[in-house]
Amino acid sequence: MLATMLADTATDWAAYARAVLVRAGHHRGAARERLIDLLARQNCALSAIEIEDALRRGRRGQRPVGRASIYRTLELLHAHDLVIRLDVGDGVARYEPAGPTSEHHHHHLLCDHCGRLVPFEDAALERSIEKLSDRLGFRTTDHEVTLRGDCPDCR
Amino acid sequence: MLATMLADTATDWAAYARAVLVRAGHHRGAARERLIDLLARQNCALSAIEIEDALRRGRRGQRPVGRASIYRTLELLHAHDLVIRLDVGDGVARYEPAGPTSEHHHHHLLCDHCGRLVPFEDAALERSIEKLSDRLGFRTTDHEVTLRGDCPDCR
DNA sequence: CAGAGAACGAGACCGAGTCTCACTCTTGTC
DNA sequence: GACAAGAGTGAGACTCGGTCTCGTTCTCTG
Ligand SMILES: [Zn+2]
Ligand SMILES: [Zn+2]
Ligand SMILES: [Zn+2]
Ligand SMILES: [Zn+2]
């Protein structure tokens, strides 16, 4: 039982995120709960608009989630490093779960042709970025790499 | 005379940009000319709004440059690789001159503390990104790397 | 259960960027 | 030079992510 739950990264991340927020002294509200559930369920980056669309229509008579709550919660999650904020330059911010118990750190290829966002991870790239920071004398807390080109489907 | 002109990268880029556009069959209009002059004069990235502010108040009875012309021209310059479009995630696009006669391809560090944008270039990074694309089987046309951290002044 | 204040939702608001359309200017042709 | 043809232009309406406000609702503690 417990083992299965812990093996489930989605449940795991949601639980972790809730724990972090409660420990930081936050109450639990409906909007937050639903947003965390939604994010935990998804495995690729979601834009704020997509989140809004998914949560606005509250199913089964649930009270719909307001836009302000969505942005507030995303900001809160981001402040606690529970979420990665991804900017690909099309004017919409995307968010995906992050933290100890979620997927690994990764980057993206943005397809020029179909607009799809393809995640990838590469240890060699990470190593060379780390070396780069040292070489330049920057103390970096984060980095973002975005490739543009044709995704496998569009070649 | 000519030597001094050619040594002046700003003049150089402006001339190059104009040549590219004319060769591509474009007419020369006042807005384009003024925008190219402005970009050539600047040496760091400029946001569209900053450009608009600089060109709206047409000095010496010049007709003011309209917003549409600014965005159109930036798009055109970008399509001809005469300008680099830089997105640091604050919701404003920044542009800087690019091409054979301007600065080299480079990337940026965004300071978490003072918000400054620090350009850097690094051959080793470029090499490892090239290798990365091959390894992943992507055909990439462009890439963007942004580091976040503390700039030299803020350490 | 009651009070304090955190969290919430509706909707007004903001602002970077897009679109439209009537007008102006550049350019090639005679 | 005069003259189309059509590229280029500018005012301003518009779009739409995202922010702010404010009165209401809920969560937690005692
Ligand atoms: Zn594609
Ligand atoms: Zn990385
Ligand atoms: Zn700084
Ligand atoms: Zn590069």
mmCIF file of C-alpha atoms (C1' of nucleotides) and ligand atoms in Angstrom:
data_model
loop_
_atom_site.group_PDB
_atom_site.id
_atom_site.type_symbol
_atom_site.label_atom_id
_atom_site.label_comp_id
_atom_site.label_asym_id
_atom_site.label_seq_id
_atom_site.Cartn_x
_atom_site.Cartn_y
_atom_site.Cartn_z
ATOM 1 C CA MET A 1 0.000 0.000 0.000
ATOM 2 C CA LEU A 2 2.429 2.552 1.244
ATOM 3 C CA ALA A 3 5.066 1.231 -1.107
ATOM 4 C CA THR A 4 2.767 1.681 -4.092
ATOM 5 C CA MET A 5 1.942 5.190 -3.011
ATOM 6 C CA LEU A 6 5.565 6.112 -2.650
ATOM 7 C CA ALA A 7 6.366 4.571 -5.990
ATOM 8 C CA ASP A 8 3.783 6.823 -7.585
ATOM 9 C CA THR A 9 5.732 9.993 -8.332
ATOM 10 C CA ALA A 10 2.562 12.011 -8.867
ATOM 11 C CA THR A 11 1.084 11.284 -5.460
ATOM 12 C CA ASP A 12 4.533 11.680 -4.054
ATOM 13 C CA TRP A 13 5.039 15.170 -5.433
ATOM 14 C CA ALA A 14 1.590 16.322 -4.349
ATOM 15 C CA ALA A 15 2.193 15.066 -0.817
ATOM 16 C CA TYR A 16 5.607 16.665 -0.726
ATOM 17 C CA ALA A 17 4.288 19.982 -2.006
ATOM 18 C CA ARG A 18 1.500 20.007 0.582
ATOM 19 C CA ALA A 19 3.930 19.160 3.347
ATOM 20 C CA VAL A 20 6.242 22.007 2.362
ATOM 21 C CA LEU A 21 3.411 24.528 2.294
ATOM 22 C CA VAL A 22 1.899 23.439 5.582
ATOM 23 C CA ARG A 23 5.300 23.483 7.234
ATOM 24 C CA ALA A 24 5.692 27.047 5.988
ATOM 25 C CA GLY A 25 2.525 27.972 7.864
ATOM 26 C CA HIS A 26 0.036 28.079 5.017
ATOM 27 C CA HIS A 27 -3.556 27.064 5.335
ATOM 28 C CA ARG A 28 -5.101 24.645 2.886
ATOM 29 C CA GLY A 29 -7.651 26.031 0.499
ATOM 30 C CA ALA A 30 -9.725 24.395 -2.193
ATOM 31 C CA ALA A 31 -8.006 26.198 -5.069
ATOM 32 C CA ARG A 32 -4.554 25.164 -3.916
ATOM 33 C CA GLU A 33 -5.580 21.558 -3.448
ATOM 34 C CA ARG A 34 -7.111 21.294 -6.891
ATOM 35 C CA LEU A 35 -4.151 22.989 -8.563
ATOM 36 C CA ILE A 36 -1.671 20.694 -6.873
ATOM 37 C CA ASP A 37 -3.717 17.682 -7.908
ATOM 38 C CA LEU A 38 -3.819 18.899 -11.489
ATOM 39 C CA LEU A 39 -0.098 19.567 -11.667
ATOM 40 C CA ALA A 40 0.711 16.232 -10.065
ATOM 41 C CA ARG A 41 -1.377 14.444 -12.667
ATOM 42 C CA GLN A 42 0.323 16.163 -15.622
ATOM 43 C CA ASN A 43 3.777 15.134 -16.700
ATOM 44 C CA CYS A 44 4.610 17.915 -19.144
ATOM 45 C CA ALA A 45 4.609 21.679 -18.781
ATOM 46 C CA LEU A 46 1.231 23.406 -18.483
ATOM 47 C CA SER A 47 0.517 27.049 -19.227
ATOM 48 C CA ALA A 48 -1.416 29.166 -16.757
ATOM 49 C CA ILE A 49 -4.199 29.415 -19.310
ATOM 50 C CA GLU A 50 -4.445 25.666 -19.708
ATOM 51 C CA ILE A 51 -4.608 25.378 -15.936
ATOM 52 C CA GLU A 52 -7.296 28.016 -15.799
ATOM 53 C CA ASP A 53 -9.344 26.252 -18.455
ATOM 54 C CA ALA A 54 -9.017 22.967 -16.628
ATOM 55 C CA LEU A 55 -10.016 24.376 -13.252
ATOM 56 C CA ARG A 56 -12.560 27.022 -14.196
ATOM 57 C CA ARG A 57 -15.221 24.536 -15.049
ATOM 58 C CA GLY A 58 -15.589 23.049 -11.584
ATOM 59 C CA ARG A 59 -16.995 19.590 -12.080
ATOM 60 C CA ARG A 60 -19.610 18.072 -9.818
ATOM 61 C CA GLY A 61 -20.822 21.370 -8.465
ATOM 62 C CA GLN A 62 -17.402 22.338 -7.179
ATOM 63 C CA ARG A 63 -16.898 26.038 -6.864
ATOM 64 C CA PRO A 64 -14.851 27.158 -9.860
ATOM 65 C CA VAL A 65 -11.264 28.230 -9.242
ATOM 66 C CA GLY A 66 -10.618 31.908 -9.846
ATOM 67 C CA ARG A 67 -7.831 33.238 -12.006
ATOM 68 C CA ALA A 68 -6.230 35.133 -9.150
ATOM 69 C CA SER A 69 -5.932 31.971 -7.080
ATOM 70 C CA ILE A 70 -4.205 30.189 -9.922
ATOM 71 C CA TYR A 71 -1.531 32.828 -10.343
ATOM 72 C CA ARG A 72 -1.166 33.266 -6.594
ATOM 73 C CA THR A 73 -0.692 29.555 -6.091
ATOM 74 C CA LEU A 74 1.744 29.198 -8.975
ATOM 75 C CA GLU A 75 3.780 32.061 -7.537
ATOM 76 C CA LEU A 76 3.725 30.434 -4.112
ATOM 77 C CA LEU A 77 4.762 27.053 -5.483
ATOM 78 C CA HIS A 78 7.519 28.686 -7.463
ATOM 79 C CA ALA A 79 8.783 30.560 -4.405
ATOM 80 C CA HIS A 80 9.121 27.228 -2.627
ATOM 81 C CA ASP A 81 10.835 25.611 -5.623
ATOM 82 C CA LEU A 82 7.962 23.205 -5.991
ATOM 83 C CA VAL A 83 7.420 24.185 -9.565
ATOM 84 C CA ILE A 84 9.631 25.135 -12.500
ATOM 85 C CA ARG A 85 8.659 28.163 -14.496
ATOM 86 C CA LEU A 86 9.453 27.764 -18.161
ATOM 87 C CA ASP A 87 9.571 30.577 -20.683
ATOM 88 C CA VAL A 88 9.899 29.725 -24.332
ATOM 89 C CA GLY A 89 9.403 33.203 -25.688
ATOM 90 C CA ASP A 90 5.851 32.955 -26.980
ATOM 91 C CA GLY A 91 4.552 35.173 -24.218
ATOM 92 C CA VAL A 92 3.067 32.431 -22.066
ATOM 93 C CA ALA A 93 4.699 31.029 -18.957
ATOM 94 C CA ARG A 94 4.575 27.288 -18.455
ATOM 95 C CA TYR A 95 4.849 25.393 -15.196
ATOM 96 C CA GLU A 96 5.813 21.882 -14.250
ATOM 97 C CA PRO A 97 6.260 20.087 -10.942
ATOM 98 C CA ALA A 98 9.750 20.141 -9.514
ATOM 99 C CA GLY A 99 11.583 19.163 -6.401
ATOM 100 C CA PRO A 100 13.255 16.183 -4.725
ATOM 101 C CA THR A 101 10.576 13.661 -5.537
ATOM 102 C CA SER A 102 9.661 14.681 -9.065
ATOM 103 C CA GLU A 103 11.267 14.113 -12.440
ATOM 104 C CA HIS A 104 14.819 15.080 -13.056
ATOM 105 C CA HIS A 105 16.013 18.508 -14.059
ATOM 106 C CA HIS A 106 15.688 18.833 -17.826
ATOM 107 C CA HIS A 107 15.483 21.213 -20.759
ATOM 108 C CA HIS A 108 13.391 21.555 -23.890
ATOM 109 C CA LEU A 109 13.377 21.637 -27.653
ATOM 110 C CA LEU A 110 10.736 23.909 -29.139
ATOM 111 C CA CYS A 111 9.650 22.728 -32.581
ATOM 112 C CA ASP A 112 9.662 25.542 -35.141
ATOM 113 C CA HIS A 113 7.154 23.625 -37.190
ATOM 114 C CA CYS A 114 4.440 22.240 -34.940
ATOM 115 C CA GLY A 115 5.168 24.240 -31.786
ATOM 116 C CA ARG A 116 5.484 21.120 -29.636
ATOM 117 C CA LEU A 117 7.690 21.249 -26.570
ATOM 118 C CA VAL A 118 9.969 18.209 -26.328
ATOM 119 C CA PRO A 119 11.717 17.623 -23.001
ATOM 120 C CA PHE A 120 15.163 16.079 -22.839
ATOM 121 C CA GLU A 121 17.839 15.640 -20.234
ATOM 122 C CA ASP A 122 21.545 15.409 -20.819
ATOM 123 C CA ALA A 123 24.217 14.948 -18.194
ATOM 124 C CA ALA A 124 27.024 16.179 -20.442
ATOM 125 C CA LEU A 125 25.212 19.465 -21.004
ATOM 126 C CA GLU A 126 24.731 19.943 -17.266
ATOM 127 C CA ARG A 127 28.389 19.283 -16.655
ATOM 128 C CA SER A 128 29.468 21.797 -19.251
ATOM 129 C CA ILE A 129 27.136 24.450 -17.884
ATOM 130 C CA GLU A 130 28.542 23.894 -14.435
ATOM 131 C CA LYS A 131 32.064 24.266 -15.764
ATOM 132 C CA LEU A 132 30.979 27.350 -17.666
ATOM 133 C CA SER A 133 29.773 29.090 -14.513
ATOM 134 C CA ASP A 134 33.054 28.393 -12.798
ATOM 135 C CA ARG A 135 35.007 29.646 -15.760
ATOM 136 C CA LEU A 136 33.042 32.899 -15.929
ATOM 137 C CA GLY A 137 33.130 33.458 -12.194
ATOM 138 C CA PHE A 138 29.352 33.610 -11.846
ATOM 139 C CA ARG A 139 27.547 32.110 -8.915
ATOM 140 C CA THR A 140 24.496 30.726 -10.669
ATOM 141 C CA THR A 141 21.358 29.472 -8.976
ATOM 142 C CA ASP A 142 19.571 28.290 -12.070
ATOM 143 C CA HIS A 143 19.804 28.071 -15.819
ATOM 144 C CA GLU A 144 17.638 27.558 -18.824
ATOM 145 C CA VAL A 145 18.494 26.011 -22.167
ATOM 146 C CA THR A 146 16.064 26.029 -25.049
ATOM 147 C CA LEU A 147 16.810 24.574 -28.448
ATOM 148 C CA ARG A 148 14.786 25.548 -31.477
ATOM 149 C CA GLY A 149 14.493 23.343 -34.516
ATOM 150 C CA ASP A 150 12.530 20.400 -35.872
ATOM 151 C CA CYS A 151 11.177 17.778 -33.551
ATOM 152 C CA PRO A 152 11.501 14.083 -34.484
ATOM 153 C CA ASP A 153 7.940 14.027 -35.865
ATOM 154 C CA CYS A 154 8.480 16.969 -38.187
ATOM 155 C CA ARG A 155 11.693 16.053 -39.978
ATOM 156 C CA MET B 1 37.658 58.260 -44.167
ATOM 157 C CA LEU B 2 36.354 54.982 -45.478
ATOM 158 C CA ALA B 3 38.655 53.127 -43.136
ATOM 159 C CA THR B 4 37.253 54.974 -40.146
ATOM 160 C CA MET B 5 33.750 54.237 -41.293
ATOM 161 C CA LEU B 6 34.451 50.558 -41.685
ATOM 162 C CA ALA B 7 36.127 50.425 -38.316
ATOM 163 C CA ASP B 8 32.968 51.777 -36.783
ATOM 164 C CA THR B 9 30.937 48.634 -36.118
ATOM 165 C CA ALA B 10 27.752 50.617 -35.637
ATOM 166 C CA THR B 11 27.865 52.237 -39.056
ATOM 167 C CA ASP B 12 28.963 48.920 -40.414
ATOM 168 C CA TRP B 13 26.000 47.016 -39.087
ATOM 169 C CA ALA B 14 23.564 49.656 -40.247
ATOM 170 C CA ALA B 15 25.017 49.579 -43.747
ATOM 171 C CA TYR B 16 24.994 45.805 -43.790
ATOM 172 C CA ALA B 17 21.404 45.648 -42.575
ATOM 173 C CA ARG B 18 20.275 48.117 -45.227
ATOM 174 C CA ALA B 19 22.106 46.217 -47.935
ATOM 175 C CA VAL B 20 20.471 42.945 -46.926
ATOM 176 C CA LEU B 21 17.013 44.463 -46.958
ATOM 177 C CA VAL B 22 17.443 46.230 -50.280
ATOM 178 C CA ARG B 23 18.843 43.079 -51.834
ATOM 179 C CA ALA B 24 15.746 41.266 -50.612
ATOM 180 C CA GLY B 25 13.643 43.735 -52.588
ATOM 181 C CA HIS B 26 12.456 45.998 -49.804
ATOM 182 C CA HIS B 27 11.913 49.704 -50.213
ATOM 183 C CA ARG B 28 13.403 52.147 -47.754
ATOM 184 C CA GLY B 29 11.000 53.936 -45.475
ATOM 185 C CA ALA B 30 11.560 56.530 -42.825
ATOM 186 C CA ALA B 31 10.572 54.270 -39.909
ATOM 187 C CA ARG B 32 12.984 51.536 -40.969
ATOM 188 C CA GLU B 33 15.847 53.967 -41.415
ATOM 189 C CA ARG B 34 15.369 55.526 -38.012
ATOM 190 C CA LEU B 35 15.013 52.176 -36.260
ATOM 191 C CA ILE B 36 18.169 50.844 -37.875
ATOM 192 C CA ASP B 37 20.038 53.963 -36.840
ATOM 193 C CA LEU B 38 18.820 53.615 -33.283
ATOM 194 C CA LEU B 39 19.748 49.946 -33.025
ATOM 195 C CA ALA B 40 23.164 50.579 -34.557
ATOM 196 C CA ARG B 41 23.859 53.236 -31.974
ATOM 197 C CA GLN B 42 22.936 51.014 -29.021
ATOM 198 C CA ASN B 43 25.272 48.286 -27.875
ATOM 199 C CA CYS B 44 23.040 46.400 -25.465
ATOM 200 C CA ALA B 45 19.626 44.848 -25.858
ATOM 201 C CA LEU B 46 16.677 47.217 -26.216
ATOM 202 C CA SER B 47 13.050 46.405 -25.529
ATOM 203 C CA ALA B 48 10.377 47.244 -28.079
ATOM 204 C CA ILE B 49 8.920 49.720 -25.599
ATOM 205 C CA GLU B 50 12.231 51.495 -25.151
ATOM 206 C CA ILE B 51 12.507 51.720 -28.916
ATOM 207 C CA GLU B 52 9.000 53.064 -29.157
ATOM 208 C CA ASP B 53 9.704 55.700 -26.531
ATOM 209 C CA ALA B 54 12.873 56.749 -28.313
ATOM 210 C CA LEU B 55 11.241 57.002 -31.733
ATOM 211 C CA ARG B 56 7.766 58.252 -30.893
ATOM 212 C CA ARG B 57 8.889 61.738 -30.098
ATOM 213 C CA GLY B 58 10.150 62.605 -33.575
ATOM 214 C CA ARG B 59 12.699 65.340 -33.095
ATOM 215 C CA ARG B 60 13.033 68.304 -35.419
ATOM 216 C CA GLY B 61 9.573 68.015 -36.855
ATOM 217 C CA GLN B 62 10.121 64.456 -38.040
ATOM 218 C CA ARG B 63 6.976 62.452 -38.357
ATOM 219 C CA PRO B 64 6.790 60.189 -35.287
ATOM 220 C CA VAL B 65 7.313 56.480 -35.821
ATOM 221 C CA GLY B 66 4.230 54.360 -35.233
ATOM 222 C CA ARG B 67 4.143 51.329 -33.018
ATOM 223 C CA ALA B 68 3.124 49.043 -35.867
ATOM 224 C CA SER B 69 6.185 50.034 -37.873
ATOM 225 C CA ILE B 70 8.452 49.236 -34.970
ATOM 226 C CA TYR B 71 7.138 45.722 -34.508
ATOM 227 C CA ARG B 72 6.986 45.133 -38.263
ATOM 228 C CA THR B 73 10.565 46.243 -38.712
ATOM 229 C CA LEU B 74 11.839 44.222 -35.777
ATOM 230 C CA GLU B 75 10.112 41.171 -37.190
ATOM 231 C CA LEU B 76 11.642 41.834 -40.592
ATOM 232 C CA LEU B 77 15.120 42.315 -39.171
ATOM 233 C CA HIS B 78 14.733 39.143 -37.162
ATOM 234 C CA ALA B 79 13.606 37.187 -40.213
ATOM 235 C CA HIS B 80 16.819 38.235 -41.941
ATOM 236 C CA ASP B 81 18.930 37.387 -38.874
ATOM 237 C CA LEU B 82 19.922 41.023 -38.542
ATOM 238 C CA VAL B 83 18.719 41.136 -34.997
ATOM 239 C CA ILE B 84 18.668 38.764 -32.037
ATOM 240 C CA ARG B 85 15.472 38.422 -30.104
ATOM 241 C CA LEU B 86 16.078 37.876 -26.429
ATOM 242 C CA ASP B 87 13.513 36.663 -23.942
ATOM 243 C CA VAL B 88 14.344 36.674 -20.268
ATOM 244 C CA GLY B 89 10.895 35.819 -18.958
ATOM 245 C CA ASP B 90 9.726 39.208 -17.721
ATOM 246 C CA GLY B 91 7.213 39.500 -20.530
ATOM 247 C CA VAL B 92 9.158 41.920 -22.692
ATOM 248 C CA ALA B 93 11.170 40.946 -25.756
ATOM 249 C CA ARG B 94 14.547 42.563 -26.207
ATOM 250 C CA TYR B 95 16.435 43.050 -29.435
ATOM 251 C CA GLU B 96 20.051 43.587 -30.304
ATOM 252 C CA PRO B 97 21.936 43.901 -33.602
ATOM 253 C CA ALA B 98 23.361 40.680 -34.983
ATOM 254 C CA GLY B 99 25.041 39.388 -38.087
ATOM 255 C CA PRO B 100 28.460 39.082 -39.742
ATOM 256 C CA THR B 101 29.630 42.550 -38.869
ATOM 257 C CA SER B 102 28.290 42.831 -35.349
ATOM 258 C CA GLU B 103 29.219 41.207 -32.082
ATOM 259 C CA HIS B 104 29.517 37.486 -31.875
ATOM 260 C CA HIS B 105 26.771 35.085 -30.959
ATOM 261 C CA HIS B 106 26.464 35.140 -27.176
ATOM 262 C CA HIS B 107 24.278 34.373 -24.198
ATOM 263 C CA HIS B 108 23.311 36.100 -20.968
ATOM 264 C CA LEU B 109 23.386 35.961 -17.235
ATOM 265 C CA LEU B 110 20.370 37.540 -15.587
ATOM 266 C CA CYS B 111 21.222 38.872 -12.132
ATOM 267 C CA ASP B 112 18.713 37.753 -9.496
ATOM 268 C CA HIS B 113 19.674 40.710 -7.387
ATOM 269 C CA CYS B 114 19.884 43.813 -9.558
ATOM 270 C CA GLY B 115 18.148 42.535 -12.692
ATOM 271 C CA ARG B 116 21.069 43.424 -14.924
ATOM 272 C CA LEU B 117 21.634 41.432 -18.097
ATOM 273 C CA VAL B 118 25.267 40.416 -18.498
ATOM 274 C CA PRO B 119 26.337 39.097 -21.902
ATOM 275 C CA PHE B 120 29.024 36.448 -22.250
ATOM 276 C CA GLU B 121 30.327 34.195 -24.964
ATOM 277 C CA ASP B 122 31.916 30.832 -24.577
ATOM 278 C CA ALA B 123 33.214 28.587 -27.330
ATOM 279 C CA ALA B 124 33.190 25.453 -25.184
ATOM 280 C CA LEU B 125 29.495 25.930 -24.440
ATOM 281 C CA GLU B 126 28.716 26.310 -28.131
ATOM 282 C CA ARG B 127 30.621 23.156 -28.941
ATOM 283 C CA SER B 128 28.803 21.164 -26.321
ATOM 284 C CA ILE B 129 25.430 22.391 -27.503
ATOM 285 C CA GLU B 130 26.299 21.374 -31.028
ATOM 286 C CA LYS B 131 27.306 17.931 -29.845
ATOM 287 C CA LEU B 132 24.135 17.733 -27.786
ATOM 288 C CA SER B 133 21.943 18.310 -30.833
ATOM 289 C CA ASP B 134 23.708 15.551 -32.712
ATOM 290 C CA ARG B 135 23.396 13.193 -29.781
ATOM 291 C CA LEU B 136 19.669 13.813 -29.447
ATOM 292 C CA GLY B 137 19.006 13.638 -33.168
ATOM 293 C CA PHE B 138 17.458 17.103 -33.341
ATOM 294 C CA ARG B 139 18.061 19.408 -36.244
ATOM 295 C CA THR B 140 18.352 22.692 -34.400
ATOM 296 C CA THR B 141 18.318 26.125 -35.986
ATOM 297 C CA ASP B 142 18.911 28.144 -32.870
ATOM 298 C CA HIS B 143 19.324 27.931 -29.141
ATOM 299 C CA GLU B 144 19.133 30.077 -26.080
ATOM 300 C CA VAL B 145 21.004 29.758 -22.808
ATOM 301 C CA THR B 146 20.205 31.939 -19.833
ATOM 302 C CA LEU B 147 21.953 31.671 -16.512
ATOM 303 C CA ARG B 148 20.420 33.120 -13.377
ATOM 304 C CA GLY B 149 22.483 34.096 -10.398
ATOM 305 C CA ASP B 150 24.567 36.923 -9.033
ATOM 306 C CA CYS B 151 26.428 39.215 -11.359
ATOM 307 C CA PRO B 152 30.030 40.221 -10.560
ATOM 308 C CA ASP B 153 28.868 43.518 -9.033
ATOM 309 C CA CYS B 154 26.422 41.897 -6.644
ATOM 310 C CA ARG B 155 28.521 39.178 -5.057
ATOM 311 C "C1'" DC C 1 -17.960 27.489 18.754
ATOM 312 C "C1'" DA C 2 -16.030 31.954 17.962
ATOM 313 C "C1'" DG C 3 -12.562 35.069 16.343
ATOM 314 C "C1'" DA C 4 -8.539 36.229 13.449
ATOM 315 C "C1'" DG C 5 -6.756 36.261 9.456
ATOM 316 C "C1'" DA C 6 -5.443 33.273 5.401
ATOM 317 C "C1'" DA C 7 -7.383 32.003 1.128
ATOM 318 C "C1'" DC C 8 -10.651 32.705 -2.319
ATOM 319 C "C1'" DG C 9 -13.372 34.356 -6.793
ATOM 320 C "C1'" DA C 10 -15.423 37.875 -9.748
ATOM 321 C "C1'" DG C 11 -14.244 41.118 -12.395
ATOM 322 C "C1'" DA C 12 -11.962 45.603 -13.250
ATOM 323 C "C1'" DC C 13 -7.706 46.808 -14.868
ATOM 324 C "C1'" DC C 14 -2.948 46.945 -17.186
ATOM 325 C "C1'" DG C 15 0.218 46.763 -20.846
ATOM 326 C "C1'" DA C 16 2.969 44.387 -24.409
ATOM 327 C "C1'" DG C 17 2.003 43.083 -28.731
ATOM 328 C "C1'" DT C 18 -1.321 42.549 -33.027
ATOM 329 C "C1'" DC C 19 -4.453 44.116 -36.564
ATOM 330 C "C1'" DT C 20 -6.853 47.295 -39.590
ATOM 331 C "C1'" DC C 21 -7.183 50.732 -42.768
ATOM 332 C "C1'" DA C 22 -6.659 54.970 -44.967
ATOM 333 C "C1'" DC C 23 -2.726 57.627 -46.203
ATOM 334 C "C1'" DT C 24 2.221 58.457 -47.894
ATOM 335 C "C1'" DC C 25 6.274 57.507 -49.922
ATOM 336 C "C1'" DT C 26 9.746 54.781 -52.777
ATOM 337 C "C1'" DT C 27 10.816 52.836 -57.047
ATOM 338 C "C1'" DG C 28 10.667 51.334 -61.789
ATOM 339 C "C1'" DT C 29 8.912 52.868 -66.282
ATOM 340 C "C1'" DC C 30 8.129 56.012 -69.780
ATOM 341 C "C1'" DG D 1 10.090 64.774 -64.487
ATOM 342 C "C1'" DA D 2 5.340 62.530 -64.364
ATOM 343 C "C1'" DC D 3 3.118 58.588 -63.097
ATOM 344 C "C1'" DA D 4 1.114 54.451 -61.584
ATOM 345 C "C1'" DA D 5 1.758 50.241 -58.506
ATOM 346 C "C1'" DG D 6 2.287 48.706 -54.465
ATOM 347 C "C1'" DA D 7 5.539 48.694 -50.417
ATOM 348 C "C1'" DG D 8 5.709 51.237 -46.292
ATOM 349 C "C1'" DT D 9 3.628 53.915 -42.692
ATOM 350 C "C1'" DG D 10 1.015 55.639 -38.324
ATOM 351 C "C1'" DA D 11 -3.241 56.325 -35.410
ATOM 352 C "C1'" DG D 12 -5.692 53.815 -32.770
ATOM 353 C "C1'" DA D 13 -8.835 49.921 -31.848
ATOM 354 C "C1'" DC D 14 -8.235 45.513 -30.242
ATOM 355 C "C1'" DT D 15 -6.426 40.991 -28.007
ATOM 356 C "C1'" DC D 16 -5.233 38.520 -24.238
ATOM 357 C "C1'" DG D 17 -1.823 36.998 -20.637
ATOM 358 C "C1'" DG D 18 -1.265 38.561 -16.343
ATOM 359 C "C1'" DT D 19 -2.090 41.773 -12.076
ATOM 360 C "C1'" DC D 20 -4.869 44.111 -8.562
ATOM 361 C "C1'" DT D 21 -8.856 45.044 -5.625
ATOM 362 C "C1'" DC D 22 -12.160 44.005 -2.626
ATOM 363 C "C1'" DG D 23 -15.881 41.841 -0.411
ATOM 364 C "C1'" DT D 24 -16.785 36.915 0.792
ATOM 365 C "C1'" DT D 25 -15.575 32.266 2.420
ATOM 366 C "C1'" DC D 26 -12.943 29.149 4.607
ATOM 367 C "C1'" DT D 27 -9.169 27.151 7.803
ATOM 368 C "C1'" DC D 28 -7.005 26.879 11.872
ATOM 369 C "C1'" DT D 29 -6.421 27.796 16.906
ATOM 370 C "C1'" DG D 30 -7.980 28.364 21.354
HETATM 371 ZN ZN ZN E 1 7.196 19.315 -34.506
HETATM 372 ZN ZN ZN E 2 20.236 22.040 -16.908
HETATM 373 ZN ZN ZN E 3 23.591 42.367 -10.189
HETATM 374 ZN ZN ZN E 4 25.112 29.731 -28.256
#
